[in-house]
Tab-separated table of C-alpha atoms in Angstrom:
chain	number	residue	atom	x	y	z
A	12	MET	CA	123.616	-7.138	57.221
A	13	LEU	CA	120.007	-8.212	57.854
A	14	LYS	CA	119.048	-5.687	60.670
A	15	ASN	CA	115.261	-4.606	60.389
A	16	LYS	CA	114.479	-7.735	58.152
A	17	THR	CA	112.239	-10.563	59.265
A	18	ALA	CA	112.736	-13.999	58.686
A	19	LEU	CA	110.116	-16.694	59.157
A	20	VAL	CA	111.554	-20.202	59.292
A	21	THR	CA	109.245	-23.193	59.326
A	22	GLY	CA	110.180	-26.243	61.338
A	23	SER	CA	112.835	-24.358	63.349
A	24	THR	CA	112.646	-25.544	66.794
A	25	SER	CA	115.553	-27.955	66.155
A	26	GLY	CA	117.803	-29.236	63.542
A	27	ILE	CA	118.291	-27.518	60.256
A	28	GLY	CA	115.491	-24.957	60.653
A	29	LEU	CA	116.943	-23.747	63.877
A	30	GLY	CA	120.681	-23.827	62.459
A	31	ILE	CA	119.245	-21.485	59.681
A	32	ALA	CA	117.429	-19.093	62.087
A	33	LYS	CA	120.312	-18.629	64.157
A	34	ALA	CA	122.562	-17.807	61.328
A	35	LEU	CA	119.978	-15.287	60.047
A	36	ALA	CA	119.620	-13.817	63.544
A	37	ARG	CA	123.421	-13.327	63.852
A	38	GLN	CA	123.084	-11.103	60.765
A	39	GLY	CA	120.464	-9.141	62.703
A	40	ALA	CA	117.198	-10.512	61.349
A	41	ASN	CA	114.387	-10.839	63.743
A	42	ILE	CA	112.938	-14.283	63.580
A	43	ILE	CA	109.549	-16.133	63.524
A	44	LEU	CA	109.936	-19.734	64.731
A	45	ASN	CA	107.780	-22.532	64.073
A	46	GLY	CA	107.572	-26.390	64.910
A	47	PHE	CA	106.518	-28.753	67.402
A	48	GLY	CA	107.783	-29.408	70.685
A	49	ASP	CA	109.761	-27.088	72.998
A	50	ALA	CA	109.710	-23.609	71.786
A	51	ASP	CA	111.093	-21.918	75.105
A	52	SER	CA	114.720	-23.053	74.480
A	53	PRO	CA	115.049	-22.023	70.749
A	54	LYS	CA	113.430	-18.705	71.376
A	55	ALA	CA	116.153	-18.170	74.116
A	56	GLU	CA	118.925	-19.044	71.740
A	57	ILE	CA	117.665	-16.747	69.372
A	58	ALA	CA	117.054	-14.015	71.933
A	59	ALA	CA	120.573	-14.231	72.976
A	60	LEU	CA	121.840	-13.199	69.560
A	61	GLY	CA	120.212	-9.783	70.409
A	62	VAL	CA	117.318	-9.868	68.110
A	63	LYS	CA	113.578	-9.977	68.451
A	64	VAL	CA	112.106	-13.295	68.326
A	65	ASP	CA	108.473	-14.840	68.426
A	66	TYR	CA	107.021	-18.345	67.746
A	67	HIS	CA	103.817	-19.627	66.052
A	68	GLY	CA	102.706	-23.329	66.254
A	69	ALA	CA	101.084	-23.627	63.050
A	70	ASP	CA	100.536	-27.268	61.840
A	71	MET	CA	101.938	-27.140	58.451
A	72	SER	CA	99.530	-29.452	57.109
A	73	LYS	CA	96.631	-27.033	57.609
A	74	PRO	CA	96.347	-24.231	55.115
A	75	SER	CA	94.313	-22.123	57.864
A	76	ASP	CA	97.023	-22.344	60.347
A	77	ILE	CA	99.558	-21.245	57.767
A	78	GLU	CA	97.376	-18.343	56.995
A	79	ASP	CA	97.260	-17.708	60.552
A	80	MET	CA	100.864	-17.817	61.012
A	81	MET	CA	101.862	-15.602	58.136
A	82	LYS	CA	99.200	-12.831	59.300
A	83	PHE	CA	100.632	-13.235	63.160
A	84	ALA	CA	104.245	-12.517	61.333
A	85	ALA	CA	103.066	-9.586	59.529
A	86	ASP	CA	101.176	-8.132	62.654
A	87	ARG	CA	104.351	-8.890	64.879
A	88	PHE	CA	106.964	-7.257	62.385
A	89	GLY	CA	105.205	-5.719	59.603
A	90	ARG	CA	106.118	-8.272	56.765
A	91	VAL	CA	108.173	-11.410	56.156
A	92	ASP	CA	111.101	-10.373	54.194
A	93	ILE	CA	112.927	-13.786	54.330
A	94	LEU	CA	110.702	-16.910	54.034
A	95	VAL	CA	112.567	-20.267	54.799
A	96	ASN	CA	110.444	-23.367	54.155
A	97	ASN	CA	112.027	-26.040	56.022
A	98	ALA	CA	109.339	-27.877	57.778
A	99	GLY	CA	109.373	-31.769	56.836
A	100	ILE	CA	108.562	-35.171	57.831
A	101	GLN	CA	109.638	-38.712	56.351
A	102	HIS	CA	108.119	-41.923	56.044
A	103	VAL	CA	109.916	-45.059	54.646
A	104	ALA	CA	108.020	-47.929	52.873
A	105	ARG	CA	107.875	-49.666	49.362
A	106	ILE	CA	105.276	-47.917	47.109
A	107	GLU	CA	102.845	-50.913	47.418
A	108	ASP	CA	103.086	-50.834	51.049
A	109	PHE	CA	102.937	-47.082	51.614
A	110	PRO	CA	100.137	-45.985	53.592
A	111	VAL	CA	97.917	-43.689	51.611
A	112	GLU	CA	97.569	-41.150	54.667
A	113	ARG	CA	101.261	-41.018	55.175
A	114	TRP	CA	101.731	-40.015	51.322
A	115	ASP	CA	99.299	-37.343	52.026
A	116	ALA	CA	100.851	-36.012	55.023
A	117	VAL	CA	104.405	-36.206	53.498
A	118	LEU	CA	103.142	-34.014	50.448
A	119	ALA	CA	101.060	-31.690	52.456
A	120	ILE	CA	103.834	-30.809	54.926
A	121	ASN	CA	106.853	-31.073	52.516
A	122	LEU	CA	105.466	-29.387	49.506
A	123	THR	CA	102.150	-28.007	49.505
A	124	SER	CA	102.946	-25.954	52.921
A	125	ALA	CA	105.652	-24.097	50.839
A	126	PHE	CA	103.074	-23.170	48.307
A	127	HIS	CA	100.910	-21.655	50.892
A	128	THR	CA	103.624	-19.783	52.915
A	129	THR	CA	105.067	-18.486	49.377
A	130	ARG	CA	101.667	-17.416	47.820
A	131	LEU	CA	101.058	-15.468	51.280
A	132	ALA	CA	104.472	-13.877	51.486
A	133	LEU	CA	105.073	-12.678	47.778
A	134	PRO	CA	102.789	-9.723	47.896
A	135	ALA	CA	104.524	-7.812	50.574
A	136	MET	CA	107.788	-8.857	49.364
A	137	ARG	CA	107.075	-7.545	45.590
A	138	ALA	CA	105.637	-4.177	47.142
A	139	ALA	CA	108.991	-3.706	49.004
A	140	ASN	CA	110.773	-4.811	46.003
A	141	TRP	CA	113.155	-7.145	48.131
A	142	GLY	CA	112.527	-10.742	49.572
A	143	ARG	CA	114.178	-14.048	49.727
A	144	ILE	CA	112.658	-17.350	49.556
A	145	ILE	CA	114.568	-20.248	50.443
A	146	ASN	CA	113.174	-23.713	50.183
A	147	VAL	CA	115.124	-26.413	52.028
A	148	ALA	CA	114.776	-29.341	49.652
A	149	SER	CA	117.086	-32.183	49.907
A	150	VAL	CA	119.625	-34.327	47.829
A	151	HIS	CA	116.348	-36.201	47.132
A	152	GLY	CA	115.187	-33.268	45.100
A	153	LEU	CA	117.999	-34.216	42.532
A	154	VAL	CA	118.332	-37.933	42.928
A	155	ALA	CA	116.094	-40.941	44.549
A	156	SER	CA	116.441	-43.313	46.920
A	157	ALA	CA	114.343	-46.794	47.155
A	158	GLU	CA	111.329	-46.597	49.988
A	159	LYS	CA	111.296	-42.910	49.963
A	160	SER	CA	108.628	-42.312	47.166
A	161	ALA	CA	106.422	-39.499	48.902
A	162	TYR	CA	109.590	-37.871	50.214
A	163	VAL	CA	111.643	-37.814	46.865
A	164	ALA	CA	108.394	-36.741	44.942
A	165	ALA	CA	107.812	-33.959	47.543
A	166	LYS	CA	111.418	-32.664	47.336
A	167	HIS	CA	111.402	-32.887	43.473
A	168	GLY	CA	108.354	-30.856	43.663
A	169	ILE	CA	109.969	-28.216	45.762
A	170	VAL	CA	112.915	-27.816	43.463
A	171	GLY	CA	110.021	-27.262	40.715
A	172	LEU	CA	108.368	-24.887	42.692
A	173	THR	CA	111.476	-23.057	43.489
A	174	LYS	CA	112.190	-22.590	39.618
A	175	VAL	CA	108.765	-21.633	39.172
A	176	THR	CA	108.779	-18.902	41.820
A	177	ALA	CA	112.012	-17.483	40.807
A	178	LEU	CA	111.080	-17.158	37.134
A	179	GLU	CA	107.685	-15.287	38.225
A	180	ASN	CA	109.845	-12.784	40.001
A	181	ALA	CA	112.801	-12.585	37.898
A	182	THR	CA	112.688	-8.806	37.105
A	183	THR	CA	112.110	-7.966	40.788
A	184	GLY	CA	114.153	-7.745	43.814
A	185	VAL	CA	112.479	-11.173	44.967
A	186	THR	CA	114.624	-14.294	44.669
A	187	CYS	CA	113.957	-17.884	45.296
A	188	ASN	CA	116.324	-20.694	45.673
A	189	ALA	CA	116.372	-24.138	47.088
A	190	ILE	CA	119.118	-25.836	49.425
A	191	CYS	CA	119.583	-29.574	48.829
A	192	PRO	CA	121.499	-31.206	51.827
A	193	GLY	CA	122.592	-34.717	52.160
A	194	TRP	CA	122.908	-36.477	55.507
A	195	VAL	CA	122.841	-33.716	58.258
A	196	LEU	CA	123.406	-34.559	61.889
A	197	THR	CA	120.263	-33.565	63.459
A	198	PRO	CA	118.537	-35.404	66.298
A	199	LEU	CA	116.324	-37.310	63.900
A	200	VAL	CA	119.510	-38.460	61.946
A	201	GLN	CA	121.354	-39.413	65.311
A	202	LYS	CA	118.434	-41.696	66.008
A	203	GLN	CA	118.846	-43.304	62.602
A	204	VAL	CA	122.631	-43.899	63.580
A	205	ASP	CA	121.815	-45.090	67.111
A	206	ALA	CA	119.186	-47.652	65.566
A	207	LYS	CA	121.661	-48.827	63.171
A	208	ALA	CA	124.371	-49.398	65.919
A	209	ALA	CA	121.773	-51.221	68.142
A	210	ALA	CA	120.492	-53.467	65.220
A	211	LEU	CA	123.816	-54.376	63.987
A	212	GLY	CA	125.782	-54.388	67.479
A	213	LEU	CA	128.086	-51.560	66.105
A	214	SER	CA	129.684	-48.529	68.043
A	215	ASN	CA	128.360	-45.224	67.323
A	216	GLU	CA	131.367	-44.230	65.155
A	217	GLU	CA	131.034	-47.375	63.142
A	218	ALA	CA	127.326	-47.167	62.528
A	219	THR	CA	128.017	-43.327	61.339
A	220	LYS	CA	130.579	-44.552	58.967
A	221	LEU	CA	128.256	-47.241	57.640
A	222	LEU	CA	125.343	-44.849	57.124
A	223	LEU	CA	127.681	-42.053	55.416
A	224	GLY	CA	129.293	-44.716	53.348
A	225	GLU	CA	126.066	-45.611	51.693
A	226	LYS	CA	125.638	-42.446	49.807
A	227	GLU	CA	128.045	-39.560	50.974
A	228	PRO	CA	131.560	-39.608	49.512
A	229	SER	CA	133.037	-36.898	51.856
A	230	MET	CA	132.036	-39.310	54.842
A	231	GLN	CA	130.942	-36.377	56.829
A	232	PHE	CA	127.848	-34.672	57.823
A	233	THR	CA	126.732	-31.317	56.563
A	234	THR	CA	125.926	-29.298	59.855
A	235	PRO	CA	122.994	-26.936	60.344
A	236	ASP	CA	125.489	-24.119	60.906
A	237	GLU	CA	126.777	-24.686	57.341
A	238	LEU	CA	123.343	-24.682	55.765
A	239	GLY	CA	122.557	-21.534	57.709
A	240	GLU	CA	125.591	-19.637	56.183
A	241	LEU	CA	124.337	-20.617	52.798
A	242	ALA	CA	121.143	-19.304	53.563
A	243	VAL	CA	123.036	-16.018	54.627
A	244	PHE	CA	124.873	-15.924	51.180
A	245	PHE	CA	121.399	-16.294	49.419
A	246	CYS	CA	120.240	-13.060	51.496
A	247	SER	CA	123.464	-11.011	50.801
A	248	PRO	CA	124.116	-8.590	48.146
A	249	ALA	CA	126.304	-11.385	46.463
A	250	GLY	CA	123.092	-13.438	45.911
A	251	ASN	CA	121.089	-10.630	44.231
A	252	ASN	CA	121.160	-12.398	40.950
A	253	VAL	CA	121.218	-16.079	41.982
A	254	ARG	CA	117.672	-17.254	40.943
A	255	GLY	CA	116.164	-20.626	40.914
A	256	VAL	CA	119.300	-22.739	42.122
A	257	ALA	CA	119.018	-26.120	43.762
A	258	TRP	CA	122.338	-25.907	45.445
A	259	ASN	CA	123.456	-29.247	46.909
A	260	MET	CA	125.451	-29.454	50.083
A	261	ASP	CA	125.835	-33.106	50.026
A	262	GLY	CA	129.564	-34.196	50.312
A	263	GLY	CA	129.456	-35.336	46.686
A	264	TRP	CA	126.464	-37.605	46.849
A	265	ALA	CA	124.535	-36.239	43.762
A	266	ALA	CA	127.983	-36.283	41.761
A	267	GLN	CA	128.298	-40.002	41.770
């Protein structure tokens, strides 16, 4: 379905980003990966799906790096047809204790980077009259949790940016939507499970139930593959008139 399209997925060397990149690759899209850490393994996973793949290590807190990455993608594959803004970091503290530099970093990577990639991707998308911008927000773009002020502010901001982008392009073939996951079993979340198990003397299974039970009525994790399939839907003909939505895949979290 996406043969000859190019997808750039930020924060895609592992976790949700890699799951979305693989789902798009299975539909034939060429992939530009981005993120920290090992890039060779995810590149090999994408290449094994029979598409072209490349990697750019832009620091998503730096506008100049983002501009270089977008130019790299255009030079490599012509243009970015599908932009997935997934890069994100987290810091947990009460507002009065929240380090100012951590607030700035969370807002820069989780929100401002999506503004920069979007503004740079839109001209070519509009010229082609086809494009998909998918912002990976969070259930925290819809509801809040204590001690996550920067993350919640950024994710609410991403939902707002999604709506504005959708409205500004509503009469074109360019759509913009947000995905709002609840708990997703990524390496980062597994570390939280492991830490809870160690701190409370619980088994991994008990710690998992405790973590999910706090927020997620389904008592099961959403998977990166499931989120990838939602991204594929947004890119399909069925998604042509889906514009400006914040689609939560959260096991009922926001329904409470």
